[in-house]
Coordinates of C-alpha atoms in Angstrom, one line a residue:
M1 CA -105.1 -79.9 -30.4
R2 CA -106.9 -82.2 -33.0
R3 CA -109.8 -80.8 -34.9
V4 CA -113.3 -82.3 -34.4
P5 CA -115.8 -82.5 -37.3
A6 CA -118.3 -79.6 -37.3
A7 CA -121.4 -81.6 -36.5
R8 CA -119.6 -83.5 -33.7
S9 CA -118.1 -80.2 -32.4
A10 CA -121.5 -78.6 -32.2
A11 CA -122.9 -81.6 -30.2
L12 CA -119.8 -81.5 -28.0
Y13 CA -120.1 -77.9 -27.1
S14 CA -123.8 -78.2 -26.6
F15 CA -123.2 -80.9 -24.1
L16 CA -120.5 -78.8 -22.3
V17 CA -122.9 -75.8 -22.0
L18 CA -125.8 -78.0 -20.9
Y19 CA -123.8 -79.8 -18.3
L20 CA -122.4 -76.6 -16.8
L21 CA -125.9 -75.1 -16.7
L22 CA -127.4 -78.2 -15.1
V23 CA -124.6 -78.1 -12.4
L24 CA -125.1 -74.4 -11.6
L25 CA -128.9 -74.5 -11.7
G26 CA -129.5 -77.9 -10.2
T27 CA -127.2 -77.6 -7.2
R28 CA -127.0 -75.2 -4.3
T29 CA -124.2 -74.3 -2.0
T30 CA -124.3 -73.5 1.7
F31 CA -120.9 -71.9 1.8
F32 CA -120.4 -68.2 1.1
G33 CA -117.0 -67.6 2.7
D34 CA -116.3 -63.9 3.5
T35 CA -119.0 -62.6 1.2
A36 CA -120.8 -60.9 4.1
V37 CA -117.6 -59.2 5.2
Y38 CA -116.9 -57.9 1.7
A39 CA -120.5 -56.7 1.3
A40 CA -120.4 -54.9 4.6
D41 CA -117.1 -53.1 3.8
I42 CA -118.3 -52.1 0.3
A43 CA -121.7 -50.9 1.6
G44 CA -120.0 -48.8 4.3
A45 CA -117.8 -47.1 1.7
L46 CA -120.7 -46.5 -0.7
Q47 CA -122.6 -44.9 2.2
G48 CA -119.6 -42.7 3.1
H49 CA -118.9 -44.3 6.5
H50 CA -115.3 -44.8 5.5
S51 CA -113.1 -44.0 2.5
R52 CA -113.3 -46.1 -0.7
V53 CA -109.5 -46.3 -0.4
S54 CA -110.0 -48.6 2.6
L55 CA -111.4 -51.2 0.2
L56 CA -107.9 -51.8 -1.1
D57 CA -107.1 -55.0 0.9
F58 CA -103.7 -56.6 0.5
G59 CA -105.1 -60.2 0.1
H60 CA -107.8 -59.3 -2.4
L61 CA -106.6 -56.0 -3.9
V62 CA -109.2 -55.4 -6.5
W63 CA -112.2 -57.4 -5.3
R64 CA -113.8 -54.9 -3.0
P65 CA -113.2 -51.9 -5.4
L66 CA -114.6 -54.0 -8.3
G67 CA -117.7 -54.8 -6.2
A68 CA -118.1 -51.1 -5.4
L69 CA -117.6 -50.1 -9.0
L70 CA -120.2 -52.5 -10.4
T71 CA -122.9 -51.9 -7.8
A72 CA -125.3 -49.8 -9.7
P73 CA -126.8 -46.6 -8.1
P74 CA -129.1 -45.3 -6.8
Y75 CA -128.1 -46.9 -3.6
P76 CA -130.9 -47.9 -1.1
E77 CA -131.0 -45.9 2.1
S78 CA -131.3 -49.0 4.2
T79 CA -127.9 -50.5 5.1
A80 CA -129.3 -54.0 5.0
A81 CA -130.8 -53.5 1.5
L82 CA -127.5 -52.0 0.2
R83 CA -125.5 -54.9 1.6
L84 CA -127.9 -57.3 -0.2
D85 CA -127.4 -55.4 -3.5
V86 CA -123.6 -55.5 -3.1
T87 CA -123.7 -59.2 -2.2
L88 CA -125.7 -60.0 -5.3
T89 CA -123.3 -58.0 -7.4
L90 CA -120.3 -59.9 -6.1
I91 CA -122.1 -63.2 -6.7
R92 CA -122.9 -62.2 -10.3
I93 CA -119.3 -61.3 -10.9
N94 CA -118.2 -64.7 -9.5
L95 CA -120.8 -66.6 -11.6
L96 CA -119.4 -64.9 -14.8
A97 CA -115.9 -65.9 -13.7
T98 CA -117.1 -69.4 -13.1
V99 CA -118.2 -69.8 -16.8
V100 CA -114.9 -68.3 -17.9
C101 CA -113.0 -70.7 -15.6
A102 CA -114.9 -73.7 -17.0
A103 CA -114.2 -72.6 -20.6
A104 CA -110.5 -72.0 -19.8
M105 CA -110.1 -75.5 -18.2
W106 CA -111.6 -77.1 -21.3
W107 CA -109.3 -75.1 -23.5
L108 CA -106.2 -76.2 -21.5
L109 CA -107.2 -79.8 -21.7
R110 CA -107.6 -79.6 -25.5
L111 CA -104.4 -77.7 -26.0
V112 CA -102.1 -80.3 -24.4
G113 CA -101.0 -83.0 -26.7
G114 CA -101.6 -86.7 -26.0
I115 CA -105.0 -86.2 -24.2
S116 CA -107.9 -87.9 -25.9
L117 CA -111.3 -86.3 -26.3
P118 CA -113.1 -88.8 -23.9
A119 CA -110.5 -88.4 -21.3
A120 CA -110.6 -84.6 -21.5
L121 CA -114.4 -84.7 -21.3
C122 CA -114.3 -86.9 -18.2
A123 CA -111.7 -84.8 -16.4
W124 CA -113.5 -81.5 -17.3
C125 CA -116.8 -82.8 -15.9
A126 CA -115.0 -83.8 -12.7
F127 CA -113.4 -80.4 -12.5
V128 CA -116.8 -78.6 -12.7
A129 CA -118.2 -80.9 -10.0
S130 CA -115.2 -80.7 -7.7
Q131 CA -115.7 -79.4 -4.2
G132 CA -113.7 -76.2 -4.7
F133 CA -115.3 -75.2 -8.0
L134 CA -118.8 -76.3 -7.1
V135 CA -119.0 -74.8 -3.7
L136 CA -117.2 -71.5 -4.4
S137 CA -118.8 -70.8 -7.7
R138 CA -121.9 -69.2 -6.1
A139 CA -120.1 -67.3 -3.4
G140 CA -119.2 -63.6 -3.6
T141 CA -115.5 -64.2 -3.2
A142 CA -112.4 -63.6 -5.4
W143 CA -111.1 -67.2 -5.5
I144 CA -112.8 -68.3 -8.7
P145 CA -112.0 -65.1 -10.7
G146 CA -108.4 -65.6 -9.7
I147 CA -108.1 -69.2 -10.8
A148 CA -109.9 -68.4 -14.1
C149 CA -107.2 -65.8 -14.9
L150 CA -104.6 -68.3 -13.9
I151 CA -105.8 -71.1 -16.2
L152 CA -106.2 -68.7 -19.1
A153 CA -102.6 -67.5 -18.4
C154 CA -101.4 -71.1 -18.6
C155 CA -103.2 -71.5 -22.0
C156 CA -101.6 -68.3 -23.3
S157 CA -98.2 -69.4 -22.0
L158 CA -98.5 -72.7 -23.8
L159 CA -99.6 -71.0 -27.0
A160 CA -96.7 -68.5 -26.8
S161 CA -94.2 -71.4 -26.5
R162 CA -95.8 -73.5 -29.2
R163 CA -96.1 -70.6 -31.7
D164 CA -93.2 -68.4 -30.5
S165 CA -95.8 -65.7 -30.0
W166 CA -95.0 -62.5 -28.1
P167 CA -98.7 -61.4 -28.0
A168 CA -99.7 -64.6 -26.3
A169 CA -96.9 -64.3 -23.8
L170 CA -97.9 -60.7 -23.0
A171 CA -101.5 -61.9 -22.5
A172 CA -100.2 -64.6 -20.1
A173 CA -98.3 -61.9 -18.2
V174 CA -101.4 -59.7 -17.8
L175 CA -103.6 -62.6 -16.8
T176 CA -101.0 -63.7 -14.2
A177 CA -100.9 -60.3 -12.7
S178 CA -104.8 -60.2 -12.7
S179 CA -104.9 -63.5 -10.8
I180 CA -102.6 -62.1 -8.1
V181 CA -104.5 -58.9 -7.5
F182 CA -107.7 -61.1 -7.1
W183 CA -105.9 -63.2 -4.5
V184 CA -102.3 -62.6 -3.5
P185 CA -101.3 -66.3 -2.8
Y186 CA -101.6 -66.9 -6.6
V187 CA -98.3 -65.2 -6.8
L188 CA -96.7 -68.6 -6.3
A189 CA -98.7 -69.9 -9.3
A190 CA -96.7 -67.5 -11.6
L191 CA -94.2 -70.4 -11.9
T192 CA -97.0 -72.7 -13.0
V193 CA -97.8 -70.2 -15.9
V194 CA -94.2 -69.9 -16.9
S195 CA -93.5 -73.6 -16.9
A196 CA -96.6 -74.3 -19.0
S197 CA -94.2 -74.1 -21.9
L198 CA -93.2 -77.7 -20.8
L199 CA -96.6 -78.8 -22.0
A200 CA -95.6 -78.2 -25.6
A201 CA -94.0 -81.6 -25.6
E202 CA -93.9 -81.9 -29.4
R203 CA -91.1 -79.3 -29.5
D204 CA -87.5 -79.9 -28.6
A205 CA -85.2 -77.9 -26.2
P206 CA -87.5 -77.6 -23.1
G207 CA -84.9 -75.7 -21.2
K208 CA -84.7 -73.1 -23.9
R209 CA -88.4 -72.8 -24.2
L210 CA -88.7 -72.5 -20.4
L211 CA -86.1 -69.6 -20.4
A212 CA -87.9 -67.8 -23.2
S213 CA -91.2 -68.1 -21.4
A214 CA -89.7 -66.7 -18.2
V215 CA -88.2 -63.8 -20.0
R216 CA -91.4 -63.0 -21.8
I217 CA -93.8 -63.4 -18.9
L218 CA -92.2 -62.8 -15.5
P219 CA -90.9 -59.2 -16.0
L220 CA -94.2 -57.8 -17.2
A221 CA -96.3 -59.8 -14.8
G222 CA -94.1 -58.8 -11.9
G223 CA -94.0 -55.2 -13.0
L224 CA -97.8 -55.0 -13.3
T225 CA -98.3 -56.6 -10.0
A226 CA -95.8 -54.3 -8.3
A227 CA -97.4 -51.3 -9.9
A228 CA -100.8 -52.3 -8.6
F229 CA -99.7 -52.8 -5.1
A230 CA -97.5 -49.6 -5.2
A231 CA -100.6 -47.6 -6.3
A232 CA -102.5 -49.1 -3.4
V233 CA -99.8 -48.2 -0.9
L234 CA -99.8 -44.6 -2.2
A235 CA -103.6 -44.4 -2.1
R236 CA -103.7 -45.7 1.5
H237 CA -100.9 -43.3 2.5
I238 CA -98.7 -46.1 3.8
A239 CA -95.5 -44.3 4.8
S240 CA -93.5 -46.8 6.7
S241 CA -92.6 -50.5 6.8
A242 CA -94.6 -50.9 10.0
Q243 CA -97.7 -49.6 8.4
F244 CA -97.2 -51.8 5.4
W245 CA -96.8 -55.0 7.5
D246 CA -99.9 -54.0 9.5
W247 CA -101.7 -53.9 6.2
V248 CA -100.4 -57.3 5.2
R249 CA -101.2 -58.8 8.6
F250 CA -104.8 -57.5 8.6
A251 CA -105.4 -59.4 5.3
A252 CA -104.5 -62.6 7.1
H253 CA -107.4 -62.1 9.4
G254 CA -105.3 -63.5 12.3
E255 CA -105.7 -67.0 11.0
G256 CA -103.4 -69.7 12.2
R257 CA -103.8 -73.3 13.1
D258 CA -101.7 -76.0 14.8
R259 CA -101.0 -79.5 13.3
Q260 CA -101.0 -78.1 9.8
F261 CA -99.5 -81.2 8.2
V262 CA -102.3 -83.4 9.6
R263 CA -104.9 -80.8 8.3
M264 CA -103.3 -80.9 4.9
I265 CA -103.6 -84.7 4.6
F266 CA -107.3 -84.4 4.9
G267 CA -107.8 -80.9 3.5
L268 CA -106.3 -81.8 0.2
P269 CA -108.7 -84.6 -0.8
R270 CA -111.6 -82.6 0.8
S271 CA -110.9 -79.9 -1.8
F272 CA -112.0 -82.4 -4.5
F273 CA -114.6 -84.5 -2.7
I274 CA -117.5 -83.2 -0.7
M275 CA -117.3 -85.1 2.6
G276 CA -119.9 -83.3 4.7
D277 CA -118.9 -83.3 8.4
D278 CA -116.6 -86.3 8.0
G279 CA -113.6 -84.0 8.4
V280 CA -114.8 -83.0 11.9
L281 CA -115.1 -86.7 12.8
W282 CA -111.5 -87.3 11.7
K283 CA -110.3 -84.4 13.8
Q284 CA -112.3 -85.5 16.8
F285 CA -110.5 -88.9 16.5
L286 CA -107.0 -87.5 15.8
F287 CA -107.2 -84.7 18.4
H288 CA -108.5 -87.2 21.0
D289 CA -111.7 -85.2 21.7
P290 CA -112.8 -86.4 25.2
Y291 CA -116.5 -85.5 24.4
A292 CA -117.1 -87.0 21.0
G293 CA -116.1 -90.6 21.8
V294 CA -115.1 -91.4 18.2
S295 CA -113.7 -94.8 17.6
L296 CA -111.5 -96.3 14.8
W297 CA -114.6 -98.1 13.5
D298 CA -116.4 -94.7 13.3
I299 CA -113.7 -93.1 11.1
L300 CA -113.3 -96.1 8.8
G301 CA -116.7 -95.2 7.5
A302 CA -116.0 -91.4 7.4
S303 CA -114.7 -90.9 3.8
A304 CA -111.8 -93.2 4.4
A305 CA -112.4 -94.8 1.0
R306 CA -112.4 -91.5 -0.8
I307 CA -109.2 -90.3 0.9
A308 CA -107.5 -93.6 0.0
L309 CA -108.8 -93.3 -3.6
F310 CA -107.4 -89.7 -3.9
Y311 CA -103.9 -90.6 -2.8
A312 CA -103.8 -93.9 -4.6
V313 CA -104.8 -92.3 -8.0
M314 CA -102.4 -89.3 -7.5
A315 CA -99.6 -91.7 -6.7
M316 CA -100.4 -93.8 -9.8
A317 CA -100.5 -90.7 -12.0
A318 CA -97.1 -89.5 -10.6
W319 CA -95.6 -93.0 -11.2
E320 CA -96.8 -93.2 -14.7
M321 CA -95.7 -89.6 -15.5
A322 CA -92.2 -90.4 -14.1
R323 CA -92.0 -93.3 -16.5
K324 CA -93.6 -91.8 -19.6
A325 CA -93.8 -88.0 -19.4
R326 CA -91.3 -86.3 -17.1
W327 CA -92.0 -83.0 -18.8
L328 CA -95.6 -83.2 -17.5
L329 CA -94.5 -84.4 -14.1
L330 CA -92.2 -81.4 -13.8
W331 CA -95.0 -79.0 -14.6
V332 CA -97.3 -80.8 -12.1
T333 CA -94.6 -80.6 -9.4
V334 CA -94.1 -76.9 -10.0
A335 CA -97.8 -76.3 -9.8
V336 CA -98.4 -78.5 -6.7
V337 CA -95.5 -78.1 -4.3
P338 CA -95.6 -74.3 -3.7
T339 CA -99.4 -74.4 -3.2
I340 CA -99.2 -77.2 -0.7
A341 CA -96.2 -75.5 1.1
L342 CA -98.2 -72.3 1.5
A343 CA -101.3 -74.2 2.7
V344 CA -99.2 -76.0 5.4
A345 CA -97.6 -72.7 6.4
F346 CA -100.9 -70.8 6.7
E347 CA -104.1 -72.7 6.8
A348 CA -104.1 -76.3 5.4
G349 CA -107.8 -77.2 6.1
S350 CA -109.5 -74.7 3.8
V351 CA -110.8 -75.8 0.4
E352 CA -109.7 -72.6 -1.4
R353 CA -106.0 -73.2 -0.5
Y354 CA -105.7 -75.9 -3.1
L355 CA -107.4 -74.2 -6.1
A356 CA -104.1 -73.4 -7.8
L357 CA -103.2 -77.0 -8.2
Y358 CA -106.6 -77.9 -9.9
P359 CA -105.3 -77.4 -13.5
A360 CA -102.3 -79.7 -12.9
A361 CA -104.4 -82.3 -11.0
F362 CA -107.2 -82.7 -13.7
L363 CA -104.7 -82.4 -16.5
A364 CA -102.7 -85.3 -15.0
L365 CA -106.0 -87.3 -14.6
A366 CA -106.9 -86.7 -18.3
W367 CA -103.4 -87.7 -19.4
L368 CA -103.5 -90.9 -17.3
M369 CA -106.9 -91.9 -18.8
S370 CA -105.5 -91.3 -22.3
R371 CA -102.5 -93.5 -21.9
P372 CA -102.2 -97.2 -22.8
A373 CA -101.3 -97.6 -19.1
P374 CA -102.1 -100.6 -17.0
A375 CA -105.9 -101.1 -16.8
L376 CA -105.8 -100.6 -13.0
M377 CA -104.4 -97.1 -13.4
R378 CA -106.9 -96.0 -16.0
A379 CA -109.8 -97.5 -14.0
G380 CA -108.6 -95.7 -10.9
A381 CA -108.6 -92.3 -12.7
V382 CA -112.1 -93.0 -14.2
L383 CA -113.3 -94.1 -10.7
F384 CA -111.9 -90.9 -9.2
C385 CA -113.7 -88.7 -11.7
S386 CA -116.9 -90.7 -11.3
V387 CA -116.9 -90.3 -7.5
V388 CA -116.3 -86.6 -7.8
I389 CA -119.1 -86.1 -10.3
L390 CA -121.8 -88.4 -8.8
G391 CA -120.9 -87.9 -5.1
N392 CA -120.6 -84.1 -5.2
L393 CA -123.6 -83.4 -7.4
W394 CA -125.8 -85.7 -5.3
A395 CA -124.6 -84.0 -2.1
N396 CA -125.5 -80.5 -3.4
L397 CA -128.7 -81.2 -5.3
T398 CA -131.1 -78.3 -4.7
P399 CA -133.8 -80.4 -3.1
R400 CA -131.4 -82.0 -0.7
V401 CA -129.9 -78.6 0.4
D402 CA -133.4 -77.2 0.7
A403 CA -134.3 -80.1 3.0
R404 CA -131.4 -79.2 5.2
Y405 CA -132.5 -75.6 5.2
A406 CA -136.0 -76.7 6.3
A407 CA -134.6 -78.7 9.2
A408 CA -132.5 -75.8 10.4
L409 CA -135.3 -73.3 10.1
V410 CA -137.3 -75.3 12.7
R411 CA -134.8 -74.2 15.3
I412 CA -135.4 -70.5 14.8
E413 CA -139.1 -70.4 13.7
A414 CA -140.1 -68.6 17.0
I415 CA -137.6 -65.8 16.5
P416 CA -139.0 -62.6 14.8
A417 CA -137.8 -62.1 11.2
R418 CA -135.8 -59.1 10.1
S419 CA -137.8 -55.8 9.9
S420 CA -137.8 -53.4 7.0
T421 CA -135.4 -51.1 9.0
D422 CA -131.8 -51.7 9.9
A423 CA -132.8 -53.1 13.3
V424 CA -131.7 -56.7 12.9
N425 CA -132.2 -59.5 15.4
A426 CA -129.2 -61.8 15.9
V427 CA -129.0 -65.4 16.8
F428 CA -125.7 -66.6 18.4
V429 CA -124.8 -70.2 17.9
L430 CA -121.9 -72.3 19.4
N431 CA -119.4 -72.2 16.5
L432 CA -118.8 -71.8 12.8
R433 CA -120.0 -75.4 12.0
D434 CA -123.5 -74.9 13.3
E435 CA -126.1 -75.7 10.6
L436 CA -127.9 -72.4 11.2
L437 CA -125.0 -70.6 9.6
A438 CA -125.9 -72.3 6.3
L439 CA -129.1 -70.3 6.2
S440 CA -127.3 -67.1 5.3
D441 CA -128.0 -67.6 1.5
P442 CA -128.5 -64.2 -0.1
T443 CA -129.7 -65.8 -3.3
N444 CA -132.6 -67.6 -1.7
P445 CA -135.7 -65.3 -1.2
K446 CA -137.0 -67.6 1.5
L447 CA -133.9 -66.9 3.6
V448 CA -133.4 -63.2 3.1
S449 CA -135.6 -62.1 6.0
I450 CA -134.4 -64.6 8.6
P451 CA -132.4 -63.2 11.6
Q452 CA -128.6 -62.9 11.3
T453 CA -126.7 -65.9 12.6
R454 CA -123.4 -65.4 14.3
Y455 CA -121.0 -67.7 16.2
V456 CA -119.8 -67.2 19.7
M457 CA -116.6 -69.3 19.6
P458 CA -114.3 -67.7 16.9
P459 CA -112.4 -69.9 14.4
I460 CA -109.3 -67.7 14.6
A461 CA -106.7 -68.9 17.1
S462 CA -105.7 -65.5 18.3
E463 CA -109.3 -64.6 19.2
I464 CA -110.3 -67.7 21.1
A465 CA -109.0 -66.4 24.4
I466 CA -111.0 -63.2 24.1
W467 CA -114.3 -64.8 22.9
R468 CA -116.3 -63.3 25.8
S469 CA -115.3 -59.7 25.0
L470 CA -115.9 -60.3 21.2
F471 CA -119.4 -61.7 22.0
A472 CA -120.2 -58.8 24.3
R473 CA -119.2 -56.3 21.6
Q474 CA -121.4 -57.9 19.0
A475 CA -124.4 -58.2 21.4
L476 CA -124.1 -54.5 22.4
D477 CA -123.9 -53.5 18.7
V478 CA -127.2 -55.4 18.0
W479 CA -128.9 -53.8 21.0
N480 CA -127.6 -50.3 20.1
H481 CA -129.3 -50.7 16.7
G482 CA -132.6 -51.7 18.1
G483 CA -132.3 -55.5 17.6
E484 CA -132.8 -58.5 19.8
V485 CA -130.1 -61.0 20.9
W486 CA -131.0 -64.7 20.9
I487 CA -128.6 -67.4 22.1
S488 CA -128.7 -71.1 21.1
R489 CA -129.4 -73.5 24.0
R490 CA -126.4 -75.4 23.0
L491 CA -124.2 -72.8 24.7
W492 CA -125.7 -73.7 28.1
A493 CA -125.0 -77.5 27.7
H494 CA -122.5 -79.1 30.2
R495 CA -120.8 -80.9 27.4
P496 CA -121.1 -80.9 23.5
V497 CA -122.8 -83.6 21.6
R498 CA -120.9 -85.2 18.7
E499 CA -123.5 -84.0 16.1
W500 CA -122.8 -80.4 17.0
C501 CA -119.5 -80.6 15.2
W502 CA -117.5 -79.4 18.2
V503 CA -113.8 -80.4 18.2
E504 CA -112.1 -80.0 21.6
A505 CA -108.5 -78.5 21.3
D506 CA -109.0 -77.6 17.6
D507 CA -107.1 -74.3 17.9

């Protein structure tokens, strides 16, 4: 890492801080993932409805307990008020992790040799504006804290290899274990951390350095992770393999999709670019939806250029690394292949599935922009970053998101708002893609008092066949708590309209 003069360094870091603040304050997200689920679980434990031990979820081992620990007493008597407090606590934790994640990515870009300052700056700005980072940074989920630990672990692993430092290696091991207990799929990224020693390209004997890194990091990281999960097993009184696998399966939420490879082809670039409902349009075309009537001409205008740009630039980066930096290509491969394989095996359409390959992707882009490569390659990398920055920030500008909120609010303006008690009215919409679900923003005071919005058709394949009983159970729960049940007129339609984002046979 080359040193920058003090005055220039101060200006540089001022720009980084200002850019990050402008992105976080000037944009708004409409995606909060499972935040409401986590908040409900934590609130129930804090009120004594169930044991705090039940918060030890296999998929996100420490996330719920951390939210319970950092939610400050005294707790409100109202369940709704307590859930809001817990939600805001989770979001604050995630925002802090977002800042750490951005700083860690900048550190990694500057640690790797051969990357120029302008290229690092361009790649970092694109990283902050990427779909996964931008959208998930304001949610109350564990994905960003996990990737922050993972990137920091890569930095420490690289330093350990470069300086032959045991303390840095131990720090990498602790951070790797931390990322896994935030989200268990990051266990595959342990190989990314270990192989970060390959990024110390200025030193010889990469095989020897890789072996030393594995010996220093993997045993401690594996031991800490195993100890954490063993403690959870003991705390939950899991006494048999059947109980253990039930615990594991519960963390998967029953998710499963068909045509996973097709979903990966579009889900991977969508993790970087915000494409709105274009992904739905592609699925309506590829799944031959008889109601949508999507033609080839329709999908050519649906993010086709951005998808082509993504794969073209990544292919050019891989080609150039194969020619000039096989050590970097090997590290990128180790980072990318397990993540994509897991996504295809589990759920390839979700943005968060690809977070673990972000460090490798943006490092490869920065390296490509720093090389005396063909002008077309460097221009492609710059164009990629520019489209990510300008397109994603424009799509999520606060005034634009607020305008979408206002249009959605018109649909439910006649429905009574939430009362001060726990009697909450519920609005049932067609599916998870209904725009009313975007109104569940706990950080927006204007939206806190609106009725709860729930979907009738579940997104989980195993629950689709029993949607009627699931809906009945939810409706009865609302009535039993003194609330009212409202149903969108769209559920009574004879056939769906394309703009409703329904995809027939999307199981």
